[in-house]
Amino acid sequence: MSKPLSRWSTDGGRIIGISDRDPLDQNYSKDSAENGIGHEAGACQSLRQGTALPFVKLGLALVTALALFGSLYWTISISTLSQVHIYRGYRRLQELLVSDLSEIGELSLGSTKLRELGFCSSEYEDFVPCYNNVWESLDAGDPDRTIEYERQCVRKSAEDHDCLVLPPRNYRIPIRWPSGRDFIWKENVKITGFEFSSGSLTKRMMVEEEQISFRSDSLMVDGVEDYSHQIAEMIGLKNGSNFNEAGVSTIFLITDGIFLIEVDRLLRPGGYFVWTSPTNTQRPLHDKVNQKKWSLVRDSAEKLCWDMLSQQDETIVWKKTTNKKCYSSRKSGPPLCDRIHDLESPYYQPLNPCVAGTRSQRWIPIEYRTPWPSQATLNSSELDIYGLRSRDFAEDALNWKSVVHNYWSLLSPLIFSDHPKRPGDEDPSPPFNMLRNVLDMNARFGGFNAALLDAGKTAWVMNVVPTSGPNYLPLIFDRGFVGVHHDWCEAFPTYPRTYDMVHAEGLLTLETHRQDRCSMLDIFLEIDRILRPEGWVILHDTATLTEAARSVITQLRWDARMLELDNIGDEKLLICQKPFFKKQQ
């Protein structure tokens, strides 16, 4: 499906499936009738039953006039009739007038508008499905409390209630990158006073009147930049900007201690493990419990053939071996995994107490890998591991470059539709930093990610490889990207309002055979939860599935625009934007 998108035509220029009224408002039906909406439906149905042509023409003329009057009245009265404020520009409201006229044709065919979903209770504002993190525990005053995050992905989230998760009362649109790297709005996150006063948060964060600052300046102790500089020095580099010279392009945070065997599986040969803990300093080591913990980590690292490179204050750095013979020369330690347990992507598998990866063709020391960003383009020998040809890979890359170019062109008039312009003026291109956090729901080779970077967009992409399709997650990692294996019939384990854009190309086709496990509405409810207000969704799939998705989207109250794709057969594109629903003060 990742063919070049050459020419684009809109489906009547319509904005589909949006209502600014609260479906829970008891006056909704009355107001609709007064605005001509209820009369419009009744008139169309009665016209279909009539047989006299003159009356049909007269009736359509009356319906058209009433629809225009009703739409104008609705536009004027939106702020007083709605119980949930929706922030939009005036040009979108004008487009809704055209939409109202188009609805006449659909009503005359007897189509029924799906019920718009209501809003979830406030307990779901910060809820992360699949994990036992009940929202009340975040407000607990006990400093010794323990919040469990064991994964138990049973549907007990907002999807069970068929409702939309609202942002917190004082939520604000995140600050645009790169300023958003150093500042976030305080009301956008739920962090307790205890967490502000504990550990590394105190060292790396400053609370201002409305913002939380992550700047590393003279007022901060042990800033993030200072920390990365310290790690770079410990592995023999000048500073943190030289990580690429050492072959370090992908970094994960992970728990210390007993999970070192799993850490070893995640690390490439020659990769680094950095452990920072207050227990590593001399003073805490006098405590017997801390001594035992330190001895466990040190001995485990030695048995995994890790070399301890350096220790400074609370931080210790180990380096994973690049020599497979080290494992056979050990006197003790975890055995090498057999073929059954030596998996590239052990999705939903228990931790195995064995050393994995030594049989893999991907056992290549980081010093011998192509440095970033050239790493994103794999050579022929690297592609052979995945059964791919260089010609096919290059063609896929060219296609995605064309797709990203056309996506950006399409988003221009939509993004700037809130701003008036003089007739004949061209819409400016969207800013390069319009989007930061992007989710690709069906990443395949990571081509969308690569094309965004090649186009100079400052986007960070989470590449998701669905469990219902081929597993190219190792290839994505080898390109220097980040990703995860995921079942889209389950909730995505991330915080609400995480992403600026969600992209799904071919996902619905891939998931059609799993309708017995989850519905299309289930998937789109989860997209709505993880998408920030005013965030974008790009859906590219077959015409039939895209039309079905457009119907489902009406329940989510998204702005939506359907586009025809020339020269790409039976496929369509759906561009959506999630409105900013804001709680009434």
Coordinates of C-alpha atoms in Angstrom, one line a residue:
M1 CA 0.0 0.0 0.0
S2 CA 3.0 2.3 0.3
K3 CA 2.8 3.5 -3.3
P4 CA 3.4 7.1 -4.3
L5 CA 0.4 9.3 -3.7
S6 CA 0.4 11.4 -6.8
R7 CA -2.9 13.4 -7.1
W8 CA -5.5 14.0 -4.5
S9 CA -9.2 14.8 -4.7
T10 CA -11.5 15.4 -1.7
D11 CA -14.8 13.7 -1.2
G12 CA -17.0 16.8 -1.7
G13 CA -14.7 18.9 0.5
R14 CA -16.8 17.7 3.5
I15 CA -16.0 17.6 7.2
I16 CA -17.8 14.5 8.3
G17 CA -19.4 13.4 11.5
I18 CA -19.1 16.2 14.0
S19 CA -21.7 17.5 16.4
D20 CA -21.0 20.2 19.0
R21 CA -24.0 19.3 21.1
D22 CA -23.8 17.2 24.2
P23 CA -25.8 14.0 23.5
L24 CA -26.6 13.8 27.2
D25 CA -28.4 17.2 27.0
Q26 CA -32.1 16.7 27.6
N27 CA -32.9 19.7 25.4
Y28 CA -31.0 18.3 22.5
S29 CA -34.0 16.9 20.6
K30 CA -36.0 20.1 21.2
D31 CA -33.2 22.3 20.0
S32 CA -32.6 20.2 17.0
A33 CA -36.2 20.5 15.9
E34 CA -36.1 24.2 16.4
N35 CA -33.0 24.4 14.3
G36 CA -34.6 22.5 11.4
I37 CA -32.5 19.3 11.9
G38 CA -35.3 17.1 13.2
H39 CA -37.7 18.5 10.6
E40 CA -35.1 17.8 7.9
A41 CA -35.0 14.1 8.6
G42 CA -38.8 13.8 8.8
A43 CA -39.3 15.8 5.6
C44 CA -36.8 13.6 3.7
Q45 CA -38.5 10.4 4.8
S46 CA -41.9 11.6 3.9
L47 CA -40.7 12.7 0.5
R48 CA -39.5 9.2 -0.3
Q49 CA -42.9 7.9 0.4
G50 CA -44.6 10.4 -2.0
T51 CA -45.2 9.8 -5.6
A52 CA -45.9 13.2 -7.0
L53 CA -42.9 14.8 -8.6
P54 CA -43.9 18.4 -8.1
F55 CA -44.3 17.9 -4.4
V56 CA -40.9 16.2 -4.2
K57 CA -39.2 19.2 -5.9
L58 CA -41.0 21.7 -3.6
G59 CA -40.1 19.6 -0.5
L60 CA -36.4 19.5 -1.4
A61 CA -36.4 23.2 -1.9
L62 CA -38.0 23.7 1.6
V63 CA -35.6 21.3 3.2
T64 CA -32.6 23.0 1.6
A65 CA -33.8 26.4 2.9
L66 CA -34.4 25.0 6.4
A67 CA -31.0 23.3 6.5
L68 CA -29.3 26.6 5.7
F69 CA -31.3 28.5 8.3
G70 CA -30.7 25.7 10.9
S71 CA -27.0 25.6 10.3
L72 CA -26.6 29.3 10.5
Y73 CA -28.6 29.4 13.8
W74 CA -26.6 26.5 15.1
T75 CA -23.3 28.3 14.4
I76 CA -24.5 31.4 16.3
S77 CA -25.9 29.5 19.3
I78 CA -23.1 26.9 19.7
S79 CA -21.5 28.6 22.7
T80 CA -24.7 28.7 24.6
L81 CA -26.2 25.3 23.8
S82 CA -23.1 23.1 24.3
Q83 CA -22.1 21.8 27.7
V84 CA -18.7 20.8 26.5
H85 CA -16.6 23.5 24.8
I86 CA -15.0 22.6 21.5
Y87 CA -12.3 24.9 20.1
R88 CA -12.5 25.3 16.3
G89 CA -12.0 28.1 13.8
Y90 CA -14.7 29.9 11.9
R91 CA -13.8 28.3 8.6
R92 CA -14.5 24.8 9.9
L93 CA -18.0 26.0 10.9
Q94 CA -18.5 27.3 7.4
E95 CA -17.6 23.9 6.0
L96 CA -20.2 22.4 8.2
L97 CA -22.9 24.3 6.3
V98 CA -21.9 22.4 3.2
S99 CA -21.9 19.2 5.3
D100 CA -25.5 19.8 6.4
L101 CA -26.6 20.1 2.8
S102 CA -24.8 16.9 1.9
E103 CA -26.5 15.1 4.8
I104 CA -29.9 15.6 3.0
G105 CA -28.8 13.1 0.3
E106 CA -27.8 10.6 2.9
L107 CA -31.0 11.0 4.9
S108 CA -33.1 10.6 1.8
L109 CA -31.4 7.2 1.3
G110 CA -32.4 6.2 4.8
S111 CA -28.9 6.2 6.4
T112 CA -28.8 6.4 10.2
K113 CA -26.3 8.5 12.1
L114 CA -24.4 6.5 14.8
R115 CA -24.8 7.6 18.4
E116 CA -22.0 9.9 19.5
L117 CA -20.2 8.6 22.6
G118 CA -20.3 10.3 25.9
F119 CA -17.3 11.2 28.1
C120 CA -15.7 9.0 30.7
S121 CA -15.6 10.0 34.4
S122 CA -12.5 11.8 35.7
E123 CA -10.9 8.7 37.1
Y124 CA -9.8 7.8 33.5
E125 CA -7.9 11.1 32.9
D126 CA -4.6 9.6 33.7
F127 CA -5.4 5.9 33.6
V128 CA -3.0 3.5 31.8
P129 CA -4.9 0.3 30.7
C130 CA -3.3 -3.1 31.2
Y131 CA -1.5 -2.0 34.4
N132 CA -2.7 -2.1 38.0
N133 CA -2.3 1.7 38.6
V134 CA -5.6 2.7 40.1
W135 CA -5.9 6.5 39.9
E136 CA -6.6 6.9 43.6
S137 CA -3.1 5.6 44.5
L138 CA -1.5 8.6 42.9
D139 CA -3.1 10.8 45.5
A140 CA -2.2 8.7 48.4
G141 CA -0.2 10.5 51.0
D142 CA 1.8 7.5 52.3
P143 CA 5.4 8.0 51.2
D144 CA 6.0 4.2 51.6
R145 CA 3.2 3.2 49.3
T146 CA 3.9 0.8 46.4
I147 CA 2.3 1.3 43.0
E148 CA 2.1 -2.0 41.1
Y149 CA 2.7 -2.0 37.4
E150 CA 2.4 -5.7 36.7
R151 CA 0.9 -6.2 33.2
Q152 CA -2.6 -7.7 33.3
C153 CA -4.2 -6.7 30.0
V154 CA -7.8 -7.6 30.7
R155 CA -10.3 -5.1 29.2
K156 CA -11.1 -3.0 32.3
S157 CA -10.4 0.4 30.7
A158 CA -12.5 3.2 29.2
E159 CA -13.3 1.0 26.2
D160 CA -15.6 -1.2 28.3
H161 CA -17.7 1.9 29.0
D162 CA -17.7 3.1 25.4
C163 CA -16.7 6.6 26.4
L164 CA -14.1 9.3 25.5
V165 CA -11.3 10.2 27.9
L166 CA -11.3 13.9 28.6
P167 CA -8.1 15.8 29.4
P168 CA -7.7 17.3 32.9
R169 CA -9.7 20.5 33.6
N170 CA -6.7 22.9 33.1
Y171 CA -5.0 20.9 30.3
R172 CA -3.2 23.0 27.7
I173 CA -1.8 22.1 24.2
P174 CA 1.8 21.0 24.7
I175 CA 4.6 23.5 23.9
R176 CA 6.0 23.0 20.4
W177 CA 9.3 21.2 20.0
P178 CA 12.2 22.0 20.8
S179 CA 11.0 24.3 23.5
G180 CA 8.7 21.4 24.7
R181 CA 11.8 19.4 25.5
D182 CA 12.7 21.8 28.4
F183 CA 9.2 22.9 29.6
I184 CA 5.8 21.2 30.1
W185 CA 2.6 22.6 31.4
K186 CA 2.3 21.6 35.1
E187 CA -1.5 20.8 34.9
N188 CA -0.9 18.4 32.0
V189 CA 0.7 15.7 34.2
K190 CA -0.3 14.1 37.4
I191 CA 2.7 14.2 39.8
T192 CA 2.2 14.4 43.5
G193 CA 4.1 16.6 45.9
F194 CA 5.8 13.5 47.3
E195 CA 7.2 12.6 43.9
F196 CA 8.5 16.2 43.5
S197 CA 10.4 15.9 46.8
S198 CA 12.0 12.6 46.2
G199 CA 15.1 11.3 44.5
S200 CA 16.1 12.2 41.0
L201 CA 13.0 14.3 40.2
T202 CA 14.2 17.0 42.6
K203 CA 17.6 17.0 40.9
R204 CA 16.4 17.1 37.3
M205 CA 13.1 19.2 37.5
M206 CA 12.2 22.7 38.6
V207 CA 8.6 23.6 39.4
E208 CA 7.6 27.1 38.2
E209 CA 4.3 28.8 38.4
E210 CA 2.6 27.1 35.4
Q211 CA 5.4 25.0 34.1
I212 CA 7.8 22.2 35.0
S213 CA 11.3 22.9 33.7
F214 CA 13.9 20.3 32.7
R215 CA 16.7 22.8 31.9
S216 CA 20.2 21.9 33.0
D217 CA 21.6 25.2 34.3
S218 CA 23.5 26.5 37.3
L219 CA 20.4 26.4 39.5
M220 CA 20.0 22.6 39.0
V221 CA 22.0 19.9 40.7
D222 CA 23.0 16.9 38.5
G223 CA 21.1 18.1 35.4
V224 CA 20.3 15.7 32.6
E225 CA 22.9 17.1 30.3
D226 CA 25.5 16.8 33.0
Y227 CA 24.5 13.2 33.6
S228 CA 24.9 12.3 29.9
H229 CA 28.2 14.1 29.9
Q230 CA 29.3 12.0 32.9
I231 CA 28.3 8.7 31.2
A232 CA 30.1 9.7 28.0
E233 CA 33.3 10.4 29.9
M234 CA 33.0 7.0 31.7
I235 CA 33.0 5.1 28.4
G236 CA 35.9 7.1 27.0
L237 CA 34.1 9.9 25.0
K238 CA 34.6 13.7 25.2
N239 CA 30.9 14.4 25.8
G240 CA 27.3 13.2 25.2
S241 CA 27.3 14.4 21.6
N242 CA 29.9 11.7 20.8
F243 CA 27.7 8.7 21.7
N244 CA 27.3 8.0 18.0
E245 CA 31.1 7.5 17.6
A246 CA 30.8 4.6 20.0
G247 CA 28.0 3.0 18.1
V248 CA 25.3 4.1 20.6
S249 CA 22.1 5.2 18.8
T250 CA 19.3 3.5 20.7
I251 CA 18.9 3.8 24.5
F252 CA 16.4 2.0 26.8
L253 CA 15.7 2.6 30.5
I254 CA 15.2 -0.5 32.4
T255 CA 15.1 -1.9 35.9
D256 CA 18.3 -2.9 37.6
G257 CA 19.2 -6.0 39.6
I258 CA 17.5 -9.3 39.0
F259 CA 16.6 -8.6 35.4
L260 CA 20.2 -8.4 34.2
I261 CA 19.8 -11.5 32.0
E262 CA 16.9 -9.7 30.1
V263 CA 19.1 -6.6 29.9
D264 CA 21.8 -8.7 28.3
R265 CA 19.3 -10.0 25.7
L266 CA 18.3 -6.5 24.8
L267 CA 21.9 -5.2 24.5
R268 CA 23.8 -5.5 21.3
P269 CA 27.3 -7.0 21.5
G270 CA 29.6 -4.2 22.8
G271 CA 26.6 -2.3 24.2
Y272 CA 26.7 -0.5 27.5
F273 CA 24.7 -0.9 30.7
V274 CA 24.6 2.1 33.0
W275 CA 23.4 1.6 36.6
T276 CA 22.9 4.7 38.8
S277 CA 21.7 4.1 42.4
P278 CA 22.4 5.7 45.8
T279 CA 23.4 2.2 47.0
N280 CA 26.5 2.3 44.9
T281 CA 28.3 4.9 47.0
Q282 CA 30.6 3.9 49.9
R283 CA 28.4 5.1 52.7
P284 CA 25.3 3.0 51.9
L285 CA 27.5 0.0 51.2
H286 CA 28.1 -0.3 55.0
D287 CA 24.5 -1.4 55.2
K288 CA 24.2 -5.2 54.9
V289 CA 21.2 -5.1 52.6
N290 CA 22.9 -2.7 50.2
Q291 CA 26.0 -4.8 50.3
K292 CA 24.0 -7.9 49.3
K293 CA 22.4 -6.0 46.4
W294 CA 25.6 -4.7 45.1
S295 CA 27.3 -8.1 45.3
L296 CA 24.4 -9.7 43.4
V297 CA 24.6 -7.2 40.6
R298 CA 28.4 -7.3 40.4
D299 CA 28.6 -11.1 40.3
S300 CA 25.7 -11.4 37.8
A301 CA 27.4 -9.0 35.5
E302 CA 30.6 -10.9 35.7
K303 CA 28.8 -14.2 34.9
L304 CA 27.3 -12.5 31.8
C305 CA 30.8 -11.7 30.5
W306 CA 30.3 -7.9 31.1
D307 CA 33.3 -5.8 31.8
M308 CA 33.0 -3.0 34.4
L309 CA 34.5 0.1 32.7
S310 CA 34.2 2.7 35.3
Q311 CA 32.5 4.0 38.5
Q312 CA 31.9 7.6 39.5
D313 CA 29.8 8.4 42.5
E314 CA 26.5 6.6 42.2
T315 CA 27.0 5.5 38.5
I316 CA 28.6 2.3 37.2
V317 CA 29.1 1.4 33.6
W318 CA 29.5 -2.1 32.2
K319 CA 30.2 -3.2 28.6
K320 CA 28.7 -6.4 27.1
T321 CA 31.2 -8.7 25.5
T322 CA 31.7 -9.0 21.8
N323 CA 33.5 -12.4 22.1
K324 CA 31.1 -15.4 22.1
K325 CA 34.0 -17.6 23.4
C326 CA 33.7 -15.9 26.7
Y327 CA 30.5 -17.8 27.5
S328 CA 32.2 -21.2 27.1
S329 CA 35.2 -20.2 29.3
R330 CA 33.0 -19.2 32.3
K331 CA 33.2 -21.3 35.4
S332 CA 29.5 -20.5 36.3
G333 CA 26.6 -18.5 35.1
P334 CA 23.4 -18.8 33.1
P335 CA 23.6 -21.3 30.2
L336 CA 23.2 -20.4 26.5
C337 CA 19.6 -20.6 25.3
D338 CA 18.6 -23.5 23.2
R339 CA 17.0 -22.9 19.8
I340 CA 13.5 -23.1 21.2
H341 CA 14.0 -20.3 23.7
D342 CA 16.5 -18.2 21.7
L343 CA 13.8 -15.9 20.2
E344 CA 14.3 -12.5 18.5
S345 CA 11.0 -11.1 19.8
P346 CA 9.7 -13.2 22.7
Y347 CA 6.3 -11.4 22.9
Y348 CA 4.2 -12.5 26.0
Q349 CA 6.9 -14.9 27.0
P350 CA 8.3 -15.4 30.5
L351 CA 11.8 -14.4 31.3
N352 CA 14.2 -17.2 30.4
P353 CA 17.3 -17.7 32.7
C354 CA 19.6 -18.2 29.8
V355 CA 21.9 -16.1 27.5
A356 CA 20.1 -15.3 24.2
G357 CA 21.2 -14.0 20.8
T358 CA 24.4 -15.9 20.3
R359 CA 22.9 -17.9 17.4
S360 CA 21.5 -14.9 15.7
Q361 CA 22.9 -13.5 12.4
R362 CA 22.4 -10.1 14.1
W363 CA 25.3 -10.7 16.5
I364 CA 27.3 -7.8 15.2
P365 CA 29.3 -5.6 17.6
I366 CA 28.1 -2.0 17.7
E367 CA 31.6 -0.8 16.7
Y368 CA 31.2 -2.6 13.3
R369 CA 27.7 -1.2 12.6
T370 CA 27.1 1.7 10.3
P371 CA 26.9 4.9 12.4
W372 CA 23.7 7.0 12.6
P373 CA 22.0 8.3 10.5
S374 CA 23.4 6.2 7.7
Q375 CA 22.4 3.2 9.8
A376 CA 18.8 3.8 8.7
T377 CA 19.7 2.5 5.2
L378 CA 20.7 -1.1 5.6
N379 CA 23.2 -2.7 3.2
S380 CA 22.6 -5.8 1.1
S381 CA 24.1 -8.2 3.7
E382 CA 22.0 -6.8 6.5
L383 CA 18.9 -7.1 4.3
D384 CA 19.7 -10.7 3.5
I385 CA 19.1 -11.6 7.1
Y386 CA 15.4 -10.7 6.6
G387 CA 15.1 -12.1 3.1
L388 CA 14.8 -8.7 1.5
R389 CA 16.4 -7.4 -1.7
S390 CA 18.1 -4.0 -1.9
R391 CA 16.0 -3.0 -4.9
D392 CA 12.7 -3.7 -3.1
F393 CA 13.9 -1.9 0.0
A394 CA 15.0 1.2 -2.0
E395 CA 11.7 1.3 -3.8
D396 CA 9.9 1.2 -0.5
A397 CA 11.9 4.1 0.7
L398 CA 11.2 6.2 -2.4
N399 CA 7.5 5.5 -2.1
W400 CA 7.4 6.6 1.6
K401 CA 9.3 9.8 0.6
S402 CA 6.5 10.6 -1.8
V403 CA 3.8 9.7 0.7
V404 CA 5.3 12.0 3.4
H405 CA 5.6 14.9 0.9
N406 CA 1.9 14.5 0.0
Y407 CA 0.8 14.1 3.6
W408 CA 2.4 17.4 4.4
S409 CA 0.8 19.1 1.4
L410 CA -2.6 17.7 2.5
L411 CA -2.2 18.9 6.1
S412 CA -1.4 22.5 5.1
P413 CA -4.9 23.7 4.4
L414 CA -6.4 21.8 7.3
I415 CA -3.9 23.1 9.9
F416 CA -4.2 26.7 8.7
S417 CA -8.0 26.6 8.2
D418 CA -8.4 28.5 11.5
H419 CA -6.6 31.5 10.1
P420 CA -8.2 33.9 7.6
K421 CA -6.4 34.6 4.3
R422 CA -6.9 36.9 1.3
P423 CA -8.5 35.3 -1.8
G424 CA -5.8 33.8 -4.0
D425 CA -3.3 33.4 -1.2
E426 CA -1.6 30.0 -1.0
D427 CA -1.7 28.1 2.3
P428 CA 1.7 28.1 3.9
S429 CA 3.5 24.8 4.5
P430 CA 3.1 23.4 8.0
P431 CA 6.1 24.1 10.3
F432 CA 8.8 21.4 10.4
N433 CA 8.2 21.0 14.1
M434 CA 4.4 20.8 13.9
L435 CA 4.6 17.2 15.1
R436 CA 6.9 15.5 17.6
N437 CA 5.4 12.3 19.0
V438 CA 4.2 10.1 16.2
L439 CA 2.8 6.6 16.4
D440 CA 2.9 4.3 13.3
M441 CA 0.4 1.5 14.0
N442 CA 1.6 -0.7 11.2
A443 CA 5.3 0.2 10.7
R444 CA 6.5 -2.7 8.5
F445 CA 10.1 -1.8 7.7
G446 CA 9.9 1.6 9.4
G447 CA 9.7 3.5 6.1
F448 CA 7.4 6.2 7.4
N449 CA 9.8 6.9 10.2
A450 CA 12.8 7.1 7.8
A451 CA 10.9 9.4 5.3
L452 CA 10.0 11.8 8.1
L453 CA 13.7 12.1 9.1
D454 CA 14.8 12.4 5.5
A455 CA 12.4 15.2 5.0
G456 CA 13.9 17.1 8.0
K457 CA 10.9 16.7 10.3
T458 CA 11.8 16.8 14.0
A459 CA 9.5 13.8 14.7
W460 CA 10.1 10.9 17.2
V461 CA 8.3 7.8 15.9
M462 CA 7.1 4.8 17.9
N463 CA 7.1 2.0 15.3
V464 CA 4.5 -0.7 16.2
V465 CA 4.7 -4.1 14.6
P466 CA 1.3 -5.8 14.9
T467 CA 1.2 -9.3 16.1
S468 CA -1.2 -10.1 13.3
G469 CA 1.4 -9.5 10.6
P470 CA 5.1 -10.3 9.8
N471 CA 7.6 -9.5 12.6
Y472 CA 10.0 -6.9 11.3
L473 CA 10.7 -5.5 14.7
P474 CA 14.4 -6.6 14.7
L475 CA 14.9 -4.9 11.3
I476 CA 13.4 -1.7 12.8
F477 CA 15.9 -1.9 15.6
D478 CA 18.8 -2.5 13.2
R479 CA 17.8 0.7 11.4
G480 CA 18.4 2.6 14.7
F481 CA 14.7 3.2 15.3
V482 CA 12.5 2.3 18.3
G483 CA 9.5 0.0 18.2
V484 CA 7.4 -2.5 19.9
H485 CA 5.4 -5.7 19.1
H486 CA 1.8 -5.2 19.9
D487 CA -1.7 -6.8 19.7
W488 CA -4.1 -4.0 18.6
C489 CA -7.0 -5.9 20.2
E490 CA -5.4 -4.9 23.5
A491 CA -4.9 -1.4 25.0
F492 CA -1.6 0.2 24.2
P493 CA 0.5 0.6 27.4
T494 CA 1.1 4.3 27.4
Y495 CA -0.2 7.4 29.1
P496 CA -3.3 9.2 27.7
R497 CA -2.7 12.1 25.3
T498 CA 0.8 10.8 24.4
Y499 CA 0.9 11.3 20.6
D500 CA 0.6 14.3 18.2
M501 CA -0.2 12.0 15.3
V502 CA -1.3 8.4 14.7
H503 CA -0.6 6.9 11.3
A504 CA -2.2 3.6 10.2
E505 CA -1.5 2.3 6.7
G506 CA -3.1 -1.1 5.9
L507 CA -3.8 -1.8 9.5
L508 CA -7.6 -2.4 9.1
T509 CA -6.9 -4.9 6.3
L510 CA -4.5 -6.7 8.6
E511 CA -6.9 -6.8 11.5
T512 CA -10.1 -7.8 9.6
H513 CA -9.7 -11.5 10.4
R514 CA -9.7 -10.7 14.2
Q515 CA -13.1 -9.1 14.4
D516 CA -14.2 -11.9 16.8
R517 CA -11.7 -10.5 19.3
C518 CA -12.2 -6.8 18.9
S519 CA -14.2 -4.3 16.9
M520 CA -13.1 -1.4 14.8
L521 CA -14.7 0.9 17.5
D522 CA -12.4 -0.8 20.1
I523 CA -9.3 0.1 18.1
F524 CA -10.4 3.7 17.5
L525 CA -11.4 4.3 21.1
E526 CA -7.8 3.4 22.0
I527 CA -6.4 5.7 19.3
D528 CA -8.6 8.5 20.8
R529 CA -7.3 7.9 24.3
I530 CA -3.6 8.1 23.3
L531 CA -4.0 11.0 20.9
R532 CA -3.7 14.5 22.4
P533 CA -6.4 17.1 21.8
E534 CA -6.1 18.7 18.3
G535 CA -3.9 15.7 17.3
W536 CA -4.1 14.1 13.8
V537 CA -4.9 10.7 12.5
I538 CA -4.0 9.5 9.0
L539 CA -5.7 6.3 7.9
H540 CA -4.9 4.7 4.5
D541 CA -6.7 1.5 3.6
T542 CA -9.2 -0.1 1.2
A543 CA -12.2 2.0 0.2
T544 CA -14.6 -0.3 1.9
L545 CA -12.7 -0.4 5.2
T546 CA -12.0 3.4 5.1
E547 CA -15.7 4.1 4.6
A548 CA -16.5 1.8 7.5
A549 CA -13.9 3.7 9.6
R550 CA -15.5 7.0 8.7
S551 CA -18.8 5.8 10.1
V552 CA -17.2 4.7 13.4
I553 CA -15.4 8.0 13.6
T554 CA -18.7 9.9 13.8
Q555 CA -19.1 8.4 17.3
L556 CA -15.8 9.9 18.4
R557 CA -16.8 13.4 17.3
W558 CA -13.6 13.8 15.2
D559 CA -13.3 16.2 12.2
A560 CA -12.8 13.9 9.2
R561 CA -12.1 14.4 5.5
M562 CA -12.1 11.5 2.9
L563 CA -9.8 11.7 0.0
E564 CA -9.6 9.7 -3.2
L565 CA -6.3 8.3 -4.3
D566 CA -5.7 8.3 -8.0
N567 CA -3.8 5.4 -9.7
I568 CA -3.8 3.3 -6.5
G569 CA -6.9 1.2 -7.2
D570 CA -9.5 0.6 -4.5
E571 CA -8.0 2.7 -1.7
K572 CA -8.9 5.8 0.1
L573 CA -7.3 8.2 2.6
L574 CA -9.0 9.5 5.8
I575 CA -7.5 12.6 7.5
C576 CA -8.9 13.2 11.0
Q577 CA -8.4 15.7 13.8
K578 CA -9.4 15.1 17.4
P579 CA -11.2 18.2 18.8
F580 CA -10.2 19.8 22.0
F581 CA -13.1 18.9 24.3
K582 CA -12.7 20.9 27.5
K583 CA -14.5 20.5 30.8
Q584 CA -16.7 23.3 31.8
Q585 CA -15.2 25.3 34.6

